[in-house]
Coordinates of C-alpha atoms and ligand atoms in Angstrom, one line a residue:
X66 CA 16.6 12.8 25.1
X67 CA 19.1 11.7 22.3
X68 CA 18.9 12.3 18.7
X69 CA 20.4 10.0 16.8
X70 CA 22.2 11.4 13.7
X71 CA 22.3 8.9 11.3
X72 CA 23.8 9.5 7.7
X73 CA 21.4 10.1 5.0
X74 CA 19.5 6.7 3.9
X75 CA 18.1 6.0 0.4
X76 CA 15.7 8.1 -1.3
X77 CA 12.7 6.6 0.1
X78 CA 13.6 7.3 3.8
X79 CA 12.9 11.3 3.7
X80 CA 10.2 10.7 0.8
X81 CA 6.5 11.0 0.9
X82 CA 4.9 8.7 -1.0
X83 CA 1.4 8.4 -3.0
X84 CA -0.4 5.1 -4.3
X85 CA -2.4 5.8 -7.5
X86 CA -5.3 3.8 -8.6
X87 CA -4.6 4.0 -12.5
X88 CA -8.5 3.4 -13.4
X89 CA -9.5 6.2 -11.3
X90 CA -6.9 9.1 -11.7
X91 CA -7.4 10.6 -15.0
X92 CA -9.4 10.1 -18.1
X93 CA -8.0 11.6 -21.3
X94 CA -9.6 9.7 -24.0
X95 CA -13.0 10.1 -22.8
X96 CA -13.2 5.8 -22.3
X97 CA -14.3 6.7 -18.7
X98 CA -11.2 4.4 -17.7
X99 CA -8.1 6.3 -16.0
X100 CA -4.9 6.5 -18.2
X101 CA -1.0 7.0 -17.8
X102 CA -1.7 10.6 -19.7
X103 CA -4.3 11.2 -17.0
X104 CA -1.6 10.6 -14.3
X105 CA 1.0 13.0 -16.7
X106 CA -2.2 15.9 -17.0
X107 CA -2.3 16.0 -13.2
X108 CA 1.2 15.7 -12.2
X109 CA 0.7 19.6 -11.1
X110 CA -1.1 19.0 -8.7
X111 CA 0.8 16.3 -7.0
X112 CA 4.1 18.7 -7.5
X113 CA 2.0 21.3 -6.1
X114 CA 0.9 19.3 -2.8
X115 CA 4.6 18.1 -2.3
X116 CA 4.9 14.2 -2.7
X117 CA 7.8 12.9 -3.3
X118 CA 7.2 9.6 -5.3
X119 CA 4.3 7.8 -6.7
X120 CA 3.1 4.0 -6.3
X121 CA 0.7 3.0 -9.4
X122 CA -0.8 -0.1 -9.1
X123 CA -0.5 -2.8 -11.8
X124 CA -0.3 -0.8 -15.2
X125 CA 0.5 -4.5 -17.3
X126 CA -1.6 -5.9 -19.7
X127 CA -4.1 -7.6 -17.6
X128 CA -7.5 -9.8 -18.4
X129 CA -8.7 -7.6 -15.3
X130 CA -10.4 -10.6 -13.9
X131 CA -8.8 -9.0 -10.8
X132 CA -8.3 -5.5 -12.4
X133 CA -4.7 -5.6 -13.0
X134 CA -3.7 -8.2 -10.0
X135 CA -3.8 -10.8 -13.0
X136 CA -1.2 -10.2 -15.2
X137 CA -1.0 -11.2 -18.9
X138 CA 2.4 -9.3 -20.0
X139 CA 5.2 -8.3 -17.6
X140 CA 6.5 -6.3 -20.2
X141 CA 4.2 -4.1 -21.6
X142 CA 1.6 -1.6 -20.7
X143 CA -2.3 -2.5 -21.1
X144 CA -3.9 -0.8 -23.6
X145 CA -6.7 0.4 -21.9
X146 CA -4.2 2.8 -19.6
X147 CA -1.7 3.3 -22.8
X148 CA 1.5 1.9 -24.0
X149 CA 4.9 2.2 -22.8
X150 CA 6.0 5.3 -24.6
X151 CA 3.3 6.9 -22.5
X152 CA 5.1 5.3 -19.3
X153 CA 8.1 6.6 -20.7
X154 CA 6.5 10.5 -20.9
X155 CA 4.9 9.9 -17.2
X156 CA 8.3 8.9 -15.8
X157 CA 10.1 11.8 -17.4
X158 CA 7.6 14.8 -16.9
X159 CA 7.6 13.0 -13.4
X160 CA 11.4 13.6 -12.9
X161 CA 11.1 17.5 -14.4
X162 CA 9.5 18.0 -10.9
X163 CA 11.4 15.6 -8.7
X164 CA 8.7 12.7 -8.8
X165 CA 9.6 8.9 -8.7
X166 CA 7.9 6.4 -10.5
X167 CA 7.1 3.4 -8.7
X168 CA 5.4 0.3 -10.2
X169 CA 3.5 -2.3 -9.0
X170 CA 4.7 -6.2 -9.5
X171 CA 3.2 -9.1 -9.1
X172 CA 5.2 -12.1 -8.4
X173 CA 3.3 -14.5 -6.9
X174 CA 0.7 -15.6 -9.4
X175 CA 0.4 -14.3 -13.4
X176 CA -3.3 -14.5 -15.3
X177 CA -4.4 -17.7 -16.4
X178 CA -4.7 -16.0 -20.1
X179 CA -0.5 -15.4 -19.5
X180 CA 1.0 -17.4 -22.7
X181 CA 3.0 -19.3 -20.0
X182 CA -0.3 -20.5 -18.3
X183 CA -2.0 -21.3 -21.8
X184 CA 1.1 -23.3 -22.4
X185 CA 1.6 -24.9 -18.9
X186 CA -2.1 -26.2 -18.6
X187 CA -2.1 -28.1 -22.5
X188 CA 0.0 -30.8 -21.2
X189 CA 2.2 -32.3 -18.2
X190 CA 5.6 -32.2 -21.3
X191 CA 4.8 -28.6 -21.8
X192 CA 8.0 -26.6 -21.6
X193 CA 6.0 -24.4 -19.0
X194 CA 4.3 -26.8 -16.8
X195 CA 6.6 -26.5 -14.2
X196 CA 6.3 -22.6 -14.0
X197 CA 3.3 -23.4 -12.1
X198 CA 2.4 -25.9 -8.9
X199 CA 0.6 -29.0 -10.1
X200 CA -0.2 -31.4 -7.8
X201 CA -2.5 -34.9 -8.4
X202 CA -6.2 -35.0 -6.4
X203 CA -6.2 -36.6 -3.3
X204 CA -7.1 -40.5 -3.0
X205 CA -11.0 -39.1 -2.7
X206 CA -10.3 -36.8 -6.4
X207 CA -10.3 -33.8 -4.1
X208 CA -7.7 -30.9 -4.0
X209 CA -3.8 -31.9 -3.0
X210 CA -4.0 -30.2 0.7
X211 CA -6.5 -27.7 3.1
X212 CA -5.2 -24.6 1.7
X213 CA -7.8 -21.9 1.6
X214 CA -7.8 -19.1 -1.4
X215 CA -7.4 -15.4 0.5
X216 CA -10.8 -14.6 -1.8
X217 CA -12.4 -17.9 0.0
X218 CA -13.1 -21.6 -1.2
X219 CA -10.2 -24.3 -2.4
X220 CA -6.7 -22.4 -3.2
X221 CA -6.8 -25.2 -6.2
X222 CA -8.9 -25.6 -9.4
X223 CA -9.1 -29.1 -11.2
X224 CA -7.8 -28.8 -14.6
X225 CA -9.8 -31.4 -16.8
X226 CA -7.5 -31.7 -19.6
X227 CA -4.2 -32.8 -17.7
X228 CA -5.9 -34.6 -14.7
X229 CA -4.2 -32.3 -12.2
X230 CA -4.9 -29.6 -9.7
X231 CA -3.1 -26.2 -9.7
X232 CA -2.8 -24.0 -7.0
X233 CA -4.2 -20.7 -6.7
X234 CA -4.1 -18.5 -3.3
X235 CA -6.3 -15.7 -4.8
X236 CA -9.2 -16.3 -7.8
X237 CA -9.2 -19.5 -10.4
X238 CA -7.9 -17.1 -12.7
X239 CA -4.8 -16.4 -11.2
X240 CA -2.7 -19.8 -10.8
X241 CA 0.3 -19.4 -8.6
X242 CA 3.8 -19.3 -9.7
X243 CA 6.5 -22.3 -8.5
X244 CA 9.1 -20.2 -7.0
X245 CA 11.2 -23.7 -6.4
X246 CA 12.0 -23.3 -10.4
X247 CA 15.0 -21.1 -11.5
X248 CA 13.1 -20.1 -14.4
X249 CA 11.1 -18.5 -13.1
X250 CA 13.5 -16.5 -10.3
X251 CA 15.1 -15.5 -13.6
X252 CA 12.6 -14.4 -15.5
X253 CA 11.7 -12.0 -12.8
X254 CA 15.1 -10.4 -12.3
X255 CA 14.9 -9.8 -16.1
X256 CA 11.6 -7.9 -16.0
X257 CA 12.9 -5.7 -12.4
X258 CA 16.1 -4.8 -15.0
X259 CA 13.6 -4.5 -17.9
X260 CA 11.5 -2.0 -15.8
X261 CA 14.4 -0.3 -13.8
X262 CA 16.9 0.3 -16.8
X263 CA 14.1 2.7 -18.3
X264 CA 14.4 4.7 -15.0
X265 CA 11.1 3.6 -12.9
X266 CA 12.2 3.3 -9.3
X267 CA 10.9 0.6 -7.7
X268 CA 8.3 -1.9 -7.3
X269 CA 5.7 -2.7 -4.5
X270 CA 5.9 -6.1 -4.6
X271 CA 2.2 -7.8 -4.7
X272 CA 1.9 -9.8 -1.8
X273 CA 5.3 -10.5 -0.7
X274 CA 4.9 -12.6 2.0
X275 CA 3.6 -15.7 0.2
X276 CA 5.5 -16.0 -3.1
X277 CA 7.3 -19.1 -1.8
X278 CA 5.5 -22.2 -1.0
X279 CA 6.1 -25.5 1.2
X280 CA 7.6 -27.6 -1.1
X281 CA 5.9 -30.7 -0.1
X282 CA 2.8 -28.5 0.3
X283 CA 1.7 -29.9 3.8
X284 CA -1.7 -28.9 5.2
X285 CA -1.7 -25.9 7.4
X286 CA -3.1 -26.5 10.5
X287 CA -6.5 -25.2 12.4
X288 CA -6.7 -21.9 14.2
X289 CA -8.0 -21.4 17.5
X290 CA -9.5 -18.6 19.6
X291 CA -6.0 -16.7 20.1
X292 CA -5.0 -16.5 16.1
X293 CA -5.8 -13.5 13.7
X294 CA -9.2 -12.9 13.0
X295 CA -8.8 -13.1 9.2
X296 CA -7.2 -16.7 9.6
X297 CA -10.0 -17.5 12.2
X298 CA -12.5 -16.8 9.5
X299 CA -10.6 -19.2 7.2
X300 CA -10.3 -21.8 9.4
X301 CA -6.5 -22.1 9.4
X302 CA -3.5 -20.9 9.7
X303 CA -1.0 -20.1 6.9
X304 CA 2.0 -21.4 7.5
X305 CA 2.9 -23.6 4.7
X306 CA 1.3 -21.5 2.3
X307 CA 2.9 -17.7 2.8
X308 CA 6.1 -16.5 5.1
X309 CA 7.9 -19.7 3.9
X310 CA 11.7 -19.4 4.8
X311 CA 13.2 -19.5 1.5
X312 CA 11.2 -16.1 0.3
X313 CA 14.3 -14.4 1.7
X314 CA 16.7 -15.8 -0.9
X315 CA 14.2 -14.8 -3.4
X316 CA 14.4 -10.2 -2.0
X317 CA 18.3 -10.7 -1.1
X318 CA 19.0 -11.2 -4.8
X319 CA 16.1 -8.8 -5.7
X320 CA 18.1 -6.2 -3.7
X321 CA 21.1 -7.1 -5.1
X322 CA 19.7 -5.6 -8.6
X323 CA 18.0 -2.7 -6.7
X324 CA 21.2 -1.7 -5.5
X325 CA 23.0 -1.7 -8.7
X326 CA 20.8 1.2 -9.8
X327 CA 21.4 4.8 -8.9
X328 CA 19.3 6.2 -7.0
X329 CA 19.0 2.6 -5.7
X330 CA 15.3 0.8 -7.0
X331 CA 13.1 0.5 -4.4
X332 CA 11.5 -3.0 -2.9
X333 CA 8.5 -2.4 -1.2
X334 CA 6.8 -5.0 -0.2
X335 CA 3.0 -5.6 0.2
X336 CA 3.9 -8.1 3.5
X337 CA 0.2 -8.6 4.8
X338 CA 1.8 -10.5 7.9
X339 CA 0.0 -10.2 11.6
X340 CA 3.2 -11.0 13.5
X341 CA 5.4 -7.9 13.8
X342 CA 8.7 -10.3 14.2
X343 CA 7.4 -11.9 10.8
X344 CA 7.1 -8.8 9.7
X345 CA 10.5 -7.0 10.2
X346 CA 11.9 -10.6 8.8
X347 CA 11.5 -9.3 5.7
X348 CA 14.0 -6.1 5.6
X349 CA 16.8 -9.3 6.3
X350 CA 20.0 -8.0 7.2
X351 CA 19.6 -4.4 5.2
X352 CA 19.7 -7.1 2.4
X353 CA 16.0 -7.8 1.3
X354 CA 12.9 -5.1 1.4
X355 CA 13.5 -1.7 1.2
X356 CA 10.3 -0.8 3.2
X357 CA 7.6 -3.6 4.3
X358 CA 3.9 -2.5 4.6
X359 CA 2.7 -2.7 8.1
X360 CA -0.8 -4.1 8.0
X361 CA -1.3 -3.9 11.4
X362 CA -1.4 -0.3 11.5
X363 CA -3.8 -0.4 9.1
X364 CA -6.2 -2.6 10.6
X365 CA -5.7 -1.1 14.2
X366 CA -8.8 1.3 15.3
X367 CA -8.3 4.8 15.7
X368 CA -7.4 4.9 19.1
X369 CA -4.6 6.7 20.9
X370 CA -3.6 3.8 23.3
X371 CA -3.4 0.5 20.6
X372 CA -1.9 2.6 18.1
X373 CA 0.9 3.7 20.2
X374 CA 1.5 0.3 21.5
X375 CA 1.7 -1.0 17.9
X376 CA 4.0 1.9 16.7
X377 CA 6.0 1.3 19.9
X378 CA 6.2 -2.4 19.5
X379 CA 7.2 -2.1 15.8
X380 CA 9.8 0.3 16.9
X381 CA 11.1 -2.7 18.7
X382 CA 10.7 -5.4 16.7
X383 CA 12.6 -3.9 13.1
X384 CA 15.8 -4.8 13.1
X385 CA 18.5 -2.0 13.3
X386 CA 18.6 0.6 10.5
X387 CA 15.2 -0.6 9.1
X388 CA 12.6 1.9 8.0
X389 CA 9.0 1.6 8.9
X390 CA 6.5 2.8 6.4
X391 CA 2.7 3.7 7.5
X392 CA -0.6 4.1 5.2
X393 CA -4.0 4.6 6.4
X394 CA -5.7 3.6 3.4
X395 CA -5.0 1.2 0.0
X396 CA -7.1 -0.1 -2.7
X397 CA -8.4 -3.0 -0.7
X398 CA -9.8 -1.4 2.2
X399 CA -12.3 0.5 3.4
X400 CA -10.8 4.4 2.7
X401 CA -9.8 5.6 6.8
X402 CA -12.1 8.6 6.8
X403 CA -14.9 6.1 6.9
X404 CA -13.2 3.3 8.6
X405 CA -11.2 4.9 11.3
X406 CA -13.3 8.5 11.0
X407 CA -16.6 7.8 10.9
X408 CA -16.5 10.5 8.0
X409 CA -15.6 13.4 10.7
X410 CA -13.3 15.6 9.1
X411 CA -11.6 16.6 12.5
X412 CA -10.7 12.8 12.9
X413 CA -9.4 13.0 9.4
X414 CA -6.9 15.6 10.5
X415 CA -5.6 13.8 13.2
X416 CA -4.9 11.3 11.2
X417 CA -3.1 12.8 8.7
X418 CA -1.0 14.9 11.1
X419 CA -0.1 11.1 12.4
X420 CA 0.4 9.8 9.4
X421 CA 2.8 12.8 8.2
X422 CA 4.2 13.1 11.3
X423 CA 5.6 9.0 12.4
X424 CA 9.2 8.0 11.9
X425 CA 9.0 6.7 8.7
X426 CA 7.7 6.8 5.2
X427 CA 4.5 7.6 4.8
X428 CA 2.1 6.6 1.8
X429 CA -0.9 8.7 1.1
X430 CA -3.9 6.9 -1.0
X431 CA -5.2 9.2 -4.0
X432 CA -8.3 11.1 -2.5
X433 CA -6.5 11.2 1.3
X434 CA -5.5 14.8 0.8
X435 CA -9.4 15.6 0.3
X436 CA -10.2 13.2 3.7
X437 CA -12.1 11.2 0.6
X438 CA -14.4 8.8 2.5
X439 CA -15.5 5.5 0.7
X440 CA -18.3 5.7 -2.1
X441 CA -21.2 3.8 -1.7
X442 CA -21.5 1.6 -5.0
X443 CA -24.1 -0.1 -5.1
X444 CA -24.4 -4.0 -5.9
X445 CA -25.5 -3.2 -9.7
X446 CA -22.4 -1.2 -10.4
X447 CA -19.9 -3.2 -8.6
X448 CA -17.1 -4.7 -10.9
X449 CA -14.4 -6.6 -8.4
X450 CA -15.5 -10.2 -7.9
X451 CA -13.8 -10.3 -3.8
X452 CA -16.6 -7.2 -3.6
X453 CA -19.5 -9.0 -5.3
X454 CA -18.7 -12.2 -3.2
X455 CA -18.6 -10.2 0.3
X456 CA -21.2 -7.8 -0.7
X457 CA -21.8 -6.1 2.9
X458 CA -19.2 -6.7 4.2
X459 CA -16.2 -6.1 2.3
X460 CA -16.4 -3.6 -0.3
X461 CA -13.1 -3.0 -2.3
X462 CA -15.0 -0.7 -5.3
X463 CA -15.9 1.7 -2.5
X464 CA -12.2 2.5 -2.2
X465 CA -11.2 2.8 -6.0
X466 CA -13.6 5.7 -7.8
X467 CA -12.8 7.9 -9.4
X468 CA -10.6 10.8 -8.5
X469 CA -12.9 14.1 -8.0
X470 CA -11.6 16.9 -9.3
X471 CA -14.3 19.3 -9.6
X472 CA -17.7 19.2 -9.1
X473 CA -18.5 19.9 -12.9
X474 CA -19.8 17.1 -14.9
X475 CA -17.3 14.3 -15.8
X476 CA -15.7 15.9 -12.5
X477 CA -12.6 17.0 -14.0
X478 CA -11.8 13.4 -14.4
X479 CA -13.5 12.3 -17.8
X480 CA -15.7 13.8 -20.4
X481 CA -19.1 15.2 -19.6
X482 CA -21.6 12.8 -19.9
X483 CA -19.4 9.8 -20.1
X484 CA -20.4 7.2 -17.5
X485 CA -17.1 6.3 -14.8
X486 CA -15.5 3.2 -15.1
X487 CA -17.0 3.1 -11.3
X488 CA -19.0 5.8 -9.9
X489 CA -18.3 9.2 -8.7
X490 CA -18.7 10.0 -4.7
X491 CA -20.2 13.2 -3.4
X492 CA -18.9 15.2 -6.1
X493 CA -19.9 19.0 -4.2
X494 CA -18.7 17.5 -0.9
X495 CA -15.2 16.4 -1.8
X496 CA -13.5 17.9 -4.6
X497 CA -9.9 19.5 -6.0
X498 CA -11.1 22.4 -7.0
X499 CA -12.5 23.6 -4.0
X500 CA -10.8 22.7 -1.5
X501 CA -7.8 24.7 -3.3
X502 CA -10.1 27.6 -3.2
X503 CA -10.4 27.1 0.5
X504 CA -7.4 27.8 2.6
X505 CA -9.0 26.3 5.7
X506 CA -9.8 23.1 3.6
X507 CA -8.2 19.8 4.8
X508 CA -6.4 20.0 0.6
X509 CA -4.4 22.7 2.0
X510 CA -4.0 21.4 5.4
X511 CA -2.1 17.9 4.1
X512 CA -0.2 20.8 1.8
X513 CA 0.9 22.7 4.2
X514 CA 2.1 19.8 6.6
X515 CA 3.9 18.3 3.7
X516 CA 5.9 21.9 3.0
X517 CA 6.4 21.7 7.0
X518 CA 8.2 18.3 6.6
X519 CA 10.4 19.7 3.8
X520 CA 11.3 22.5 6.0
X521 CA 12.1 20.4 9.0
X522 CA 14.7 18.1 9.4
X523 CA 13.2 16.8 12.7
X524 CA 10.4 16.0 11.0
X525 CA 12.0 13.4 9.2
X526 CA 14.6 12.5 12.0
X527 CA 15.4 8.9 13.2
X528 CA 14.1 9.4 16.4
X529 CA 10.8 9.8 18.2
X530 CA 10.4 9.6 21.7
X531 CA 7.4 9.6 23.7
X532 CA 6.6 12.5 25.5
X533 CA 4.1 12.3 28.3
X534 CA 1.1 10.1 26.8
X535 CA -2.0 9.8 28.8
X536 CA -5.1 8.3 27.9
X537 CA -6.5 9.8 24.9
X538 CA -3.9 11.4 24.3
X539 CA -1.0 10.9 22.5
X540 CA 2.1 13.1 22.6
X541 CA 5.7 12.4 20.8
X542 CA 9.0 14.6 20.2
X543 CA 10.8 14.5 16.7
X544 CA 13.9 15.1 16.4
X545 CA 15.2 18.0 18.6
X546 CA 12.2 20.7 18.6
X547 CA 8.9 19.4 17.1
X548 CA 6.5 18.1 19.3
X549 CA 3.1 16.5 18.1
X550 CA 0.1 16.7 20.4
X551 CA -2.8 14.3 19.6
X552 CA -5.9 14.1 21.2
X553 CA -8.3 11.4 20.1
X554 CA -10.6 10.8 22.0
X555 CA -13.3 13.4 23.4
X556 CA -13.7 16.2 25.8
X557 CA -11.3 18.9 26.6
X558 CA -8.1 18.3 28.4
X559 CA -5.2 20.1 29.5
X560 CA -1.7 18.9 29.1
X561 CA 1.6 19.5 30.5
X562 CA 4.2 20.3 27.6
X563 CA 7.6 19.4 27.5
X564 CA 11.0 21.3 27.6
X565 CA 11.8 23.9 29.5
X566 CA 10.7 26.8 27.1
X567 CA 8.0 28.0 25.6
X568 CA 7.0 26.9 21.9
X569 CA 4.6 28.0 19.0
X570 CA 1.6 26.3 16.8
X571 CA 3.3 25.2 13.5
X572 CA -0.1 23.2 12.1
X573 CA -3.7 23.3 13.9
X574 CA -5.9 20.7 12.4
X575 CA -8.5 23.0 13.0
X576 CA -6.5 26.0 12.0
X577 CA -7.8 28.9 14.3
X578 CA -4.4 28.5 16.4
X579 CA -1.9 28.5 14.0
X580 CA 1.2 30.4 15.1
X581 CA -0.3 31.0 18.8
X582 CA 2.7 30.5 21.2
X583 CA 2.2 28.1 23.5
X584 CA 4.1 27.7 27.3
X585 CA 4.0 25.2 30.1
X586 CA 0.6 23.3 29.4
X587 CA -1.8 23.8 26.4
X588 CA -5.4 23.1 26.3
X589 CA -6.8 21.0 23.7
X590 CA -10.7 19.6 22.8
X591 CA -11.3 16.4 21.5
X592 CA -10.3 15.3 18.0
X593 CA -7.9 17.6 17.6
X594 CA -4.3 17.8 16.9
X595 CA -1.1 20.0 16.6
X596 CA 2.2 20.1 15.5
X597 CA 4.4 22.3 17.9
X598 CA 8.0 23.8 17.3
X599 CA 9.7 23.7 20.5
X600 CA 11.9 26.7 21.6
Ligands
LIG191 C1 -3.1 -7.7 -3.1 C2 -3.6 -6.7 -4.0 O1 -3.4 -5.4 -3.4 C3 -5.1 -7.0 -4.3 O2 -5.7 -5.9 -4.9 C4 -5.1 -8.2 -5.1 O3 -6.4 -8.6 -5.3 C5 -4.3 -9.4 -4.4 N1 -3.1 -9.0 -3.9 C6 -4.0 -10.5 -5.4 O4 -3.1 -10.0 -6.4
LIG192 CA1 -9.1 6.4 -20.7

């Protein structure tokens, strides 16, 4: 086997990260609404597990027609989560304990309550109009072209009072931005230096992939049986409308700015793309995205033989010196211990030893070190319109309650007796305070395999190598000595080892074999993983 020894990367490439959902994190003025001094008050805990940087989404002052997704001020923090001097306080207790501050910006479309919007939509002179895409009706008064919105229904709303459509690829309420307009690329690069000069480092960039649009915005054409589900189910395929070309000028001059920052800003970008090649696009020559989100990963199932092929094939496809970056769950999917673990807490652990364990960054989602499943919320308590719309079948609130931190009323996250922005889950089942309690809980397991990757180097290493896969099973060497053994699948099976020597247990998911040494073959039951050091 060779190990590659490559020089240390950016920060990002040995760092752990953690995706906060502001709303749900941490109450402290007893609003039943999360808040940045909620994220401060529990900044123990996440020193305490061992991340390395946290991702909050939107924080800006948002109509929350799409709960922060539709922003109304780049610049400033909405009120309901605080104001920017409590930014300020998060970012600096967060550096005390060696944790980043990552933001999340939204480029692609602003709220249709943004002054520029209010402006651009009162008349065709207005000094904004063009900040936006405008296009006349079609000969029969209906919209421009066949683009689809990503929530469903027309990507373009008539506006009565200038005679013209305007384009929006999520809800009504969130027109789309024209990229084609300087003004608007500028704007941007001042609100990345306005952001970044007071010490926040980085951005996941809201969808990424589709901030530039055809210019002459042709229709996309029809899907057939072979493309993506998700375009099969809109009827077409997106090619005029997202992974345009010219994006790429757009994150080469983005990571021009990044790069004049020490520790260099980070760009991560949210690039919901299918196509791997389309995918690893976006990291350019070293020159655009820092790290792109692999949604493939996340939408594979939980299955040893698909997920290695994808892993494998993504391997292949990044160009050289690009850094993958894995998540199992976000806020707009169904949380992995219900979608890929069927709420079993021994599949849980597998995942999260192959989460921790891939080359590349991982991101947990708030709740994954508890093997959180989804929370069912019921129709009358729903408040995200994409949920209300799919009811049954696509359930975003599920993923976004609150953060359970005891099992005490208000569970640790909001005054007793105040009622949860969205409701609480299983609060005795899943909570903070006792799995710390509980060394064999799967809190301290994701602990433990986070100190293990601080202790490694190997665990962090470039490389990765396959080492005698079979079925079910999935085995792979990092760096020079740790070897991960996964079985997913059921049964018990036993499986040669690699390398000459013996070896010992570093991390059982199950944690009953836990420093056993381990020689020429090991026996393993289903659902079941472990990390081994190699002699
Ligand atoms: C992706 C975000 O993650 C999602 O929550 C949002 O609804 C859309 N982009 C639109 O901004
Ligand atoms: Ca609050």
């Amino acid at each position: 086997m060779t190990v590659e020894v490559t020089p240390r990367g950016p920060w990002w490439r040995d760092a752990v990260l953690y995706q906060i959902y502001p709303r749900s994190y941490g109450d402290t003025n007893g609003d039943g609404i999360g808040d940045l001094p909620g994220i401060t008050a529990r900044l123990d805990h996440l020193e305490w597990l061992g991340i390395d940087a946290i991702w909050i989404s939107p924080i800006t002052v948002s109509p929350n027609a799409d709960w922060g997704y539709d922003v109304a001020d780049y610049c400033d923090v909405d009120p309901a989560l605080g104001t920017l001097a409590d930014l300020d306080a998060l970012v600096a207790a967060a550096a005390a304990r060696d944790i980043e501050v990552v933001l999340d910006l939204v480029p692609n479309h602003t709220s249709s309550q943004h002054p520029w919007f209010v402006d651009a939509r009162a008349s065709r002179d207005a000094a904004h109009r063009d900040w936006y895409v405008w296009a006349d009706p079609a000969p029969d008064g209906g919209p421009p072209n066949n683009w689809v919105s990503s929530f469903g229904g027309p990507a373009w709303t008539l506006d009565p009072t200038t005679g013209q459509y305007y384009l929006h690829n999520f809800l009504p309420e969130q027109p789309d931005l024209n990229w084609w307009n300087d003004a608007v690329r500028d704007e941007f690069e001042r609100i990345l230096r306005f952001w970044f000069d007071r010490g926040v480092a980085g951005f996941r960039i809201d969808v990424a992939h589709m901030v530039v649009k055809d210019r002459e915005l042709r229709d996309n054409p029809p899907t057939d049986e072979n493309d993506d589900w998700i375009d099969q189910i809109r009827g077409q395929r997106p090619v005029y409308n997202a992974s345009r070309p010219e994006v790429h000028d757009v994150y080469r001059q983005w990571r021009t700015i990044a790069r004049r920052y020490e520790p260099e800003r980070l760009l991560l970008g949210e690039t919901h793309v299918q196509n791997l090649a389309t995918l690893a696009s976006f990291y350019g020559h070293d020159d655009e995205l820092g790290l792109a989100f692999n949604f493939p990963f996340l939408f594979s199932s939980f299955e040893a033989s698909p997920l290695r092929a994808l892993v494998d094939a993504t391997t292949a496809a990044l160009p050289h010196g690009a850094w993958p970056v894995w998540t199992l769950s976000n806020h707009d999917v169904s949380r992995a211990p219900t979608r890929w673990c069927e709420g079993d807490i021994a599949r849980v652990r597998c995942a999260l030893l192959l989460l921790l364990t891939l080359r590349g960054t991982p991101v947990l989602y708030y709740g994954d070190e508890l093997g959180l499943p989804d929370t069912d919320v019921p129709f009358d308590r729903l408040v995200d319109p994409v949920s209300m719309r799919y009811y049954g079948v696509h359930n975003r609130d599920a993923a976004r309650t609150p953060m359970p931190w005891s099992a005490d009323a208000g569970a640790g996250f909001t005054t007793a007796g105040v009622e949860p922005w969205l409701p609480f889950g299983d609060l005795a089942a899943y909570n903070v305070t006792d799995q710390r309690a509980d060394a064999g809980s799967t809190l301290q397991f994701t602990r433990d395999l986070l100190a293990l990757r601080r202790e490694h180097d190997d665990l962090h290493a470039d490389s990765s190598d396959d080492a005698g896969s079979f079925d079910d099973v999935w085995m792979y060497r990092r760096g020079e000595r740790m070897l991960v053994v996964l079985h997913l699948g059921e049964g018990r099976v036993s499986i040669p080892l690699p390398g000459p020597g013996p070896g010992r247990v570093l991390l059982d998911t199950q944690r009953t074999r836990d420093g056993d040494a381990v020689s020429q073959s090991v026996e393993i039951e289903g659902w079941r993983g472990l990390l081994v050091a190699l002699d």
